[in-house]
Coordinates of C-alpha atoms and ligand atoms in Angstrom, one line a residue:
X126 CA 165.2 35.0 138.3
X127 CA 161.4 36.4 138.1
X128 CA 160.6 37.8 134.9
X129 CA 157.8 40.2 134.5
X130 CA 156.2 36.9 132.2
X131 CA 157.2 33.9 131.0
X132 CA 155.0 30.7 129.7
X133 CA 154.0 27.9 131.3
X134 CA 154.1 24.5 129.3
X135 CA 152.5 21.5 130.6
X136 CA 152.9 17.8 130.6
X137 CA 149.4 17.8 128.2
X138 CA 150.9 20.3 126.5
X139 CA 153.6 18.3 125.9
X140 CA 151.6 14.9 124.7
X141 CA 149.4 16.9 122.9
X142 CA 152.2 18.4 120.8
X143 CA 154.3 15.3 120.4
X144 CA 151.1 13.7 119.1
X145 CA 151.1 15.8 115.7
X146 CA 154.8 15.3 115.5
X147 CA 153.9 11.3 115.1
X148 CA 150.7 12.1 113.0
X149 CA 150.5 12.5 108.9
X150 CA 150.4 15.9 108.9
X151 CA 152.1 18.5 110.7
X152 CA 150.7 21.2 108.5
X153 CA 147.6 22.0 107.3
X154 CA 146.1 19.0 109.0
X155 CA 143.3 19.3 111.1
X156 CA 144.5 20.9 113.9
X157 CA 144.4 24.3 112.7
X158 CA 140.6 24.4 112.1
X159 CA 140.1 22.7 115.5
X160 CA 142.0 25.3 117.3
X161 CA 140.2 28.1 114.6
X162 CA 137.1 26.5 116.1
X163 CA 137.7 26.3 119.6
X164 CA 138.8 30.0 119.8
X165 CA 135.6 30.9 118.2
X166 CA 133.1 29.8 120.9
X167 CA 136.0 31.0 123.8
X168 CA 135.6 34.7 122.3
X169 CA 131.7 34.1 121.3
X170 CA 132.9 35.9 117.3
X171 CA 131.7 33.9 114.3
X172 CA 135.2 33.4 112.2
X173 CA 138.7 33.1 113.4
X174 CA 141.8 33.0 111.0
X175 CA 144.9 31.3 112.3
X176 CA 148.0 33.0 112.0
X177 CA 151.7 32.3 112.1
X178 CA 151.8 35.6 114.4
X179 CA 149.7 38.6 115.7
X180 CA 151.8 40.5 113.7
X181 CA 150.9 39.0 110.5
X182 CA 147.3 38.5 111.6
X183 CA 147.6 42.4 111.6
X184 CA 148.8 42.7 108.1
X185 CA 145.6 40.6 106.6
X186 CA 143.1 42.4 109.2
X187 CA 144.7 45.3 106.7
X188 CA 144.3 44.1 103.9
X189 CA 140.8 42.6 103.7
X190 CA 139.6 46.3 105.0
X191 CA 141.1 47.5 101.9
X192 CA 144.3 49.6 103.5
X193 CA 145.9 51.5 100.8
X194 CA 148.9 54.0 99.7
X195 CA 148.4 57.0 101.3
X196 CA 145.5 56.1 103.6
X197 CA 145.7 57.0 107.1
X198 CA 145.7 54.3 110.1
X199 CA 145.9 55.5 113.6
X200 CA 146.6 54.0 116.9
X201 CA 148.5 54.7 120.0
X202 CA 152.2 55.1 120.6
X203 CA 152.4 53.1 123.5
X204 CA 152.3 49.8 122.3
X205 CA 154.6 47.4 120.3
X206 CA 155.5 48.6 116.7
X207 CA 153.5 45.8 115.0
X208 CA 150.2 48.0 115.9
X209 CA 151.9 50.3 113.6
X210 CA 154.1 48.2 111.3
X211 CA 150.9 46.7 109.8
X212 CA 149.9 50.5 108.6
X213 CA 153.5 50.7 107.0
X214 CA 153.1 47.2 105.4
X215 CA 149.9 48.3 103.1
X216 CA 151.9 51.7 102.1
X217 CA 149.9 53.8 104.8
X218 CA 150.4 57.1 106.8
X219 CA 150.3 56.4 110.6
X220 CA 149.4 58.6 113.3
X221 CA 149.0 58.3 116.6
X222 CA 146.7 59.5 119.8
X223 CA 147.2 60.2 123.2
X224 CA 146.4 57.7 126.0
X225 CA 144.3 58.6 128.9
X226 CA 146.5 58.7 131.9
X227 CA 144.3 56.6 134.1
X228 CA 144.0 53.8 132.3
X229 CA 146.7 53.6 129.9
X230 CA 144.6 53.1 127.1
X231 CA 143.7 55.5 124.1
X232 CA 142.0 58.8 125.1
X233 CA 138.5 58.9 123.6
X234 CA 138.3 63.0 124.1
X235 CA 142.2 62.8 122.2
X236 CA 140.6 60.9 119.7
X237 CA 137.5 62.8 119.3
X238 CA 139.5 66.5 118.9
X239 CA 141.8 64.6 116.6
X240 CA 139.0 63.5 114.5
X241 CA 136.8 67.0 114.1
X242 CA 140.5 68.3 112.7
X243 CA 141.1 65.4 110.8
X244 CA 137.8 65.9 109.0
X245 CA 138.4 69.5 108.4
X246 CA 141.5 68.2 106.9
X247 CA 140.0 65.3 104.7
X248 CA 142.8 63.4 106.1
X249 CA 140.3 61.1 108.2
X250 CA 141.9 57.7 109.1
X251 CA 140.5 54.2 107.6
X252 CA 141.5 51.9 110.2
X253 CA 142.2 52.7 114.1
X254 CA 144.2 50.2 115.7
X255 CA 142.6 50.2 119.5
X256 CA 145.5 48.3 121.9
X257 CA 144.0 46.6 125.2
X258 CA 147.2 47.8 127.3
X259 CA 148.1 44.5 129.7
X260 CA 144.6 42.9 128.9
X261 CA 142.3 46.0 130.1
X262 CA 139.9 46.7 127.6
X263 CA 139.6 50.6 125.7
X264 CA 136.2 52.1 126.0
X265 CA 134.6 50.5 122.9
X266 CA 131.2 51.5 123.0
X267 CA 132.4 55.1 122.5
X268 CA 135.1 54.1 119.8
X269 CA 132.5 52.9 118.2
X270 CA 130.8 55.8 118.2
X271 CA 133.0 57.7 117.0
X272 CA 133.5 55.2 114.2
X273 CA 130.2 55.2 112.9
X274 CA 130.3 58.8 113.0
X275 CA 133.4 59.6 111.3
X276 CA 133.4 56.7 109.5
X277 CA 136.2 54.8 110.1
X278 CA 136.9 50.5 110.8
X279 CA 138.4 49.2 113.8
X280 CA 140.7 46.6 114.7
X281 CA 141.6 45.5 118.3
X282 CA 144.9 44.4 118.9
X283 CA 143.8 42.6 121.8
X284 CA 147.5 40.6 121.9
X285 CA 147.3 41.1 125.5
X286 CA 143.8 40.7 125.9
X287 CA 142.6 37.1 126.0
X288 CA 140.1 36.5 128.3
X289 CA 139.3 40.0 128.9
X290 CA 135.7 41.6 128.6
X291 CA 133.6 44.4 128.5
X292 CA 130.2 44.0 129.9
X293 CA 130.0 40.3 129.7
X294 CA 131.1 40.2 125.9
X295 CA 134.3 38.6 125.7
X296 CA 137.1 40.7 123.6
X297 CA 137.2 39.0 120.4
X298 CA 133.5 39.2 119.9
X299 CA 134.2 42.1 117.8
X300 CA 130.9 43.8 119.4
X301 CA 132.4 46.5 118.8
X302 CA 135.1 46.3 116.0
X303 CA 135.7 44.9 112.2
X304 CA 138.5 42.5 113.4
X305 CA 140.5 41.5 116.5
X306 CA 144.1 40.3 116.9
X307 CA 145.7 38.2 119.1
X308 CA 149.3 36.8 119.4
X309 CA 149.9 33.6 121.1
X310 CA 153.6 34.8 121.4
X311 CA 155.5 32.8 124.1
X312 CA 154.8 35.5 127.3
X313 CA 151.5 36.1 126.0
X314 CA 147.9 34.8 127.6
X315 CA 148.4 31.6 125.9
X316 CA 151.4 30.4 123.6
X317 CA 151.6 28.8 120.3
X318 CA 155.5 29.1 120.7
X319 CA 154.8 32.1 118.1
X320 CA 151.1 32.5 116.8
X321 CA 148.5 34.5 116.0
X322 CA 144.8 34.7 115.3
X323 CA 141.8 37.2 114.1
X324 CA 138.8 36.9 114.8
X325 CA 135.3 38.8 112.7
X326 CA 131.8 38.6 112.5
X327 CA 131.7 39.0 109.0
X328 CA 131.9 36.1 106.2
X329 CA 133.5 38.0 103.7
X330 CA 136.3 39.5 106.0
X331 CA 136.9 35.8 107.1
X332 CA 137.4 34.8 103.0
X333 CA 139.9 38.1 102.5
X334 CA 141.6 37.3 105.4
X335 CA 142.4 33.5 104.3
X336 CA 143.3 34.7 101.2
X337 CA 145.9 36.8 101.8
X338 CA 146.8 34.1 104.7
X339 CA 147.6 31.6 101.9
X340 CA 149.4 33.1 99.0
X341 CA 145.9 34.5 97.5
X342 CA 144.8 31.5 96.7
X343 CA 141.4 29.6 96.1
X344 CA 140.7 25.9 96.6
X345 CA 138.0 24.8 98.1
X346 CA 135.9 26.5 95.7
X347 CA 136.9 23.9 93.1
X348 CA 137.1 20.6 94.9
X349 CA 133.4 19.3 94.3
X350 CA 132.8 20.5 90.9
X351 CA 132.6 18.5 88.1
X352 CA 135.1 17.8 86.0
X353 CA 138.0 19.3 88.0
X354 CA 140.6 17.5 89.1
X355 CA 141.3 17.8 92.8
X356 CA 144.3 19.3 92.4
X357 CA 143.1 22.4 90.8
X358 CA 143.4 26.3 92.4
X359 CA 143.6 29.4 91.6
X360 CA 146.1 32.4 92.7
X361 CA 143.2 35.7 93.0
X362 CA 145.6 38.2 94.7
X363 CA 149.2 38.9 96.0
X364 CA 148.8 37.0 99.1
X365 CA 151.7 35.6 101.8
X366 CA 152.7 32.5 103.5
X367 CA 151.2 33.2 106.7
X368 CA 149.6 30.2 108.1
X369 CA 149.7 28.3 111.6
X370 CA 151.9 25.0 111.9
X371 CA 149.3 22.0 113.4
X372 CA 152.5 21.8 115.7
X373 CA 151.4 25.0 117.3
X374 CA 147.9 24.6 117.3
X375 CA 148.3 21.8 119.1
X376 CA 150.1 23.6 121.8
X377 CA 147.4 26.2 121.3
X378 CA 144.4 23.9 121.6
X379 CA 146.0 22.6 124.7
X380 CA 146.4 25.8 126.6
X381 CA 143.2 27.1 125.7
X382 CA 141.5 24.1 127.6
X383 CA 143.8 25.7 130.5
X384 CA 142.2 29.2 130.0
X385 CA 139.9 30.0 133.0
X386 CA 142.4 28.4 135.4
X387 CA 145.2 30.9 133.6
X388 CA 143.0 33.9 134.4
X389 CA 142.2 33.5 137.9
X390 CA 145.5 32.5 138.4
X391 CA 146.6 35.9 136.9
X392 CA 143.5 37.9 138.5
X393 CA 144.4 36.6 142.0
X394 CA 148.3 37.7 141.9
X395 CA 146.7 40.9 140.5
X396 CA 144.3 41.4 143.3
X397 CA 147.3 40.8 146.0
X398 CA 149.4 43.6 144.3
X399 CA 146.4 45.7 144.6
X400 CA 146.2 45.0 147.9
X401 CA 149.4 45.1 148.8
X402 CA 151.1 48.0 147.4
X403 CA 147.6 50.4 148.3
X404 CA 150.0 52.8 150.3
X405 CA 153.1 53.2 148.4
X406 CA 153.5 56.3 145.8
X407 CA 151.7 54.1 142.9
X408 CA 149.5 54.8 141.0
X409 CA 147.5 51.4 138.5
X410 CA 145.5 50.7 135.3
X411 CA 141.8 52.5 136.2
X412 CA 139.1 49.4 135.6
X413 CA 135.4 50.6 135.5
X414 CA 133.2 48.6 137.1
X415 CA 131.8 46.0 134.1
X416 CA 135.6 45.8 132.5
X417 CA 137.8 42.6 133.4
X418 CA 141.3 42.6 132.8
X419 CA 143.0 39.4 131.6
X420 CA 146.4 41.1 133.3
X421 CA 148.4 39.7 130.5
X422 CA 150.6 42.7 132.3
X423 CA 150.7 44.3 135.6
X424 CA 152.0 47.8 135.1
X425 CA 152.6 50.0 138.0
X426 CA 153.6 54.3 137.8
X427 CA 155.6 56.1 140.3
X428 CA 153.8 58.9 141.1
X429 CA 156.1 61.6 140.3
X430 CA 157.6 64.0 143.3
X431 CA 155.7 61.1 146.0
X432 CA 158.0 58.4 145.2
X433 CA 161.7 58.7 147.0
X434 CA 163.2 57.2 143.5
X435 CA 162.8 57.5 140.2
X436 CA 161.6 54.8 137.9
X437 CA 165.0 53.8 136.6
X438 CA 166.5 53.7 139.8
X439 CA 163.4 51.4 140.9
X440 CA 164.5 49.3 138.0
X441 CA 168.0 48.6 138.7
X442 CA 167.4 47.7 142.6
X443 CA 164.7 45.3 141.1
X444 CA 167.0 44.3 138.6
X445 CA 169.6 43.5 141.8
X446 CA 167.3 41.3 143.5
X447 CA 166.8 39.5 140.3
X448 CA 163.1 40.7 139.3
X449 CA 163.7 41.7 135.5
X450 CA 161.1 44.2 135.1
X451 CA 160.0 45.8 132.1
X452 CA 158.8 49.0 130.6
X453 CA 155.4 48.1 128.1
X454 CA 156.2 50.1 126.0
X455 CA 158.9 52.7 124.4
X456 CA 156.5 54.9 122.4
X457 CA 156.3 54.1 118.8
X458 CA 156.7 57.7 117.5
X459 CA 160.3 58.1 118.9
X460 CA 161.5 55.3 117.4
X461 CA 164.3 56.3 114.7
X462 CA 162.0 54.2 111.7
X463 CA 159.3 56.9 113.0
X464 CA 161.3 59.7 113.1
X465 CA 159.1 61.8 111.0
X466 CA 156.5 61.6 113.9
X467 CA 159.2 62.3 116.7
X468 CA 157.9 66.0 117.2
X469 CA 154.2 64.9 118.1
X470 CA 152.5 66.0 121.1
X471 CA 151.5 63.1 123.3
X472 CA 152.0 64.5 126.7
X473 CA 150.6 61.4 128.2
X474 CA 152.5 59.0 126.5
X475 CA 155.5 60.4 127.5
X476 CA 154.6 60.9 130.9
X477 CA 153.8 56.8 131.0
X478 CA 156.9 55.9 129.2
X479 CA 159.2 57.8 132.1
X480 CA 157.1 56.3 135.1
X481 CA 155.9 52.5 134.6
X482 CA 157.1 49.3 134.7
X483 CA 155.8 45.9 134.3
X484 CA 156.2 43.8 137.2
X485 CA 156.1 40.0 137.6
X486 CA 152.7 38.4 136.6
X487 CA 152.4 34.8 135.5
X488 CA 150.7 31.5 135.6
X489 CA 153.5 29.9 137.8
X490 CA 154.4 33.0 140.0
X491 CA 154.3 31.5 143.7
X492 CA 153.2 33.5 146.7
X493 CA 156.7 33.3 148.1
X494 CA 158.3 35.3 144.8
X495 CA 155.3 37.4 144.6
X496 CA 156.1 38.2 148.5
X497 CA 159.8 38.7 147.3
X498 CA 158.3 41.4 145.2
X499 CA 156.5 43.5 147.1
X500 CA 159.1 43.5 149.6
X501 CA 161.3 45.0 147.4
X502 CA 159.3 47.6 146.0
X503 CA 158.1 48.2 149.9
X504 CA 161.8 48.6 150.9
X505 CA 162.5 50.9 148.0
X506 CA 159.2 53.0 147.5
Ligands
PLP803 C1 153.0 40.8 121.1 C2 152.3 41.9 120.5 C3 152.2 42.0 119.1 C4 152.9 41.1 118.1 O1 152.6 39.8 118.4 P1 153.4 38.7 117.6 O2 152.6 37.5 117.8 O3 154.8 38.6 118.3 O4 153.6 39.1 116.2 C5 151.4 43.1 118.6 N1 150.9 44.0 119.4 C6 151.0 43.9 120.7 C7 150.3 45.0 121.6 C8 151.7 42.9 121.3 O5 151.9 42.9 122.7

């Protein structure tokens, strides 16, 4: 069977986890802050908060910006409901724009009308939630335009987008955002078994962000003062349990050693499909020159009218030959939770949703099932 991902667990891996297993501590050890620290040179940010998922790393990236009841965060439609969720979780109104349908990723010119009406409206978001479809970077340096201008903060949900950059800076540098997520989910760039992590420039996001991470509380604040016993803390906020295992950090610290070789792995099957599949009725994820994709997914669309079959059909003869493909991803706004938001206009985002599919693309995918591949979407396209 050939997923469209799956991980890839070596025999490091392996000793590396089964070392904290035999150690002291398999929480809150030191494993945590190692991998916290290694992840901050890979993505070149200055702070990195471990997270028991990207999910929940969303919910603090939230919080610490100071998402309220009846504030407004907007992102896209086509991603996975956590981009939205995390809105939801601090009591706020979501929205959501258009992609651009040559690269998948939010529109900036959707954006930008949205925003001159928005103003008009005073109903101006706080946070946008920028998603890096299948590791291609959005166009930040105008996001972050339009951010300074209208004044809004911005967090990356760069889940997919490990290794990815935009003119040399490495996604996760937060060049041109408050915060970036990114979820070390098993199919992801990397796995923690399930894991998160966000990264910032700035020290007092960084202190929010643990915070809420551990239950609101403060410690080390205490421990070398005089006359207070080292047991002493204090609960500041509502915070949550939401903190990394040293079990999966270790697994964590491990892959990430792994990185490069995981991204030209994943670059070179990407280049073959490129190559490959040039004449069938496909269209792909538009990459300016000066944006690298960590192809976390590869995502083809069947060029309406061109293609002899329609998505779904394409599908179940993959599905046949045992390539379980996927679609990345239903649109948010037509789930039932969202039903409010069913009637938007996002012609885009519908259009995407009815003609792409995520094919096979992973650190372990051989030449000869990659072949297998292309045959079959040759033989049917
Ligand atoms: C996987 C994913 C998430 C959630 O990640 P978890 O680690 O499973 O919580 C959020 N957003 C996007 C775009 C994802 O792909």
């Amino acid at each position: 069977m050939l997923p469209y991902s799956r991980q890839h667990i070596s025999k490091k891996d392996i000793i590396a986890v089964n070392s904290v297993l035999k150690s002291n501590f398999i929480t809150q050890g030191k494993i945590v802050p190692k991998f916290e620290k290694k992840f901050v040179k890979i993505v070149k940010c200055k702070y990195a908060v471990a997270t028991n998922n990207a999910t929940s790393a969303l919910h603090i990236a939230c919080l610490a910006l100071g998402l309220k009841k009846g504030d407004y965060l907007w992102t896209v439609s086509n991603s996975f409901v956590a981009s939205a969720n995390c809105g939801k979780y601090c009591g706020a109104l979501v929205d959501f724009v258009d992609i651009d349908k040559n690269t998948f990723n939010i529109c900036c010119k959707d954006l930008h009308k949205k925003l001159i009406i928005a103003k008009k409206n005073k109903k101006l978001p706080k946070i946008l939630v920028v998603v890096h479809l299948a590791g291609l970077p959005a166009k930040m340096k105008t996001i972050k335009q339009l951010a300074k201008k209208f004044n809004f903060k911005i967090i990356e949900d760069a889940s997919h987008a490990l290794g990815a950059k935009i003119y040399k800076q490495p996604v996760g540098s937060c060049k041109f955002s408050d915060i970036a997520v990114f979820s070390f989910h098993a199919v992801k760039m990397i796995t923690t078994g399930e894991g998160g992590i966000a990264s910032t420039n700035s020290a007092a996001l960084e202190k929010k962000m643990r915070l809420f991470r551990e239950h609101g509380i403060e410690r080390k604040k205490f421990k070398n003062k005089k006359n207070i016993y080292k047991w002493y803390y204090e609960q500041q906020l509502l915070g949550y349990n939401y903190r990394m295992s040293d079990i999966n950090a270790a697994l964590g610290l491990s892959q990430l050693s792994r990185l490069k070789l995981i991204l030209q792995k994943r670059n070179k099957i990407a280049k073959k499909y490129h190559k490959d599949l040039k004449n069938l009725p496909l269209r792909f994820q538009e990459i300016d020159k000066n944006y690298h994709c960590s192809y976390h997914l590869f995502i083809i669309f069947l060029i309406p009218q061109s293609a002899k079959i329609t998505r779904d059909e394409l599908f179940n003869k993959l599905r046949k030959n045992k390539i379980y493909t996927n679609l990345h991803y239903q649109p948010i706004h037509l789930q039932p939770y969202y039903s409010n938001l069913r009637n938007q206009k996002l012609p885009n985002t519908i259009s995407y949703a009815d003609q792409a599919l995520s094919i096979p693309v992973y650190e372990n995918l051989s030449i000869k099932n990659q072949n297998k591949v292309i045959h079959v979407l040759k033989k049917n396209l």
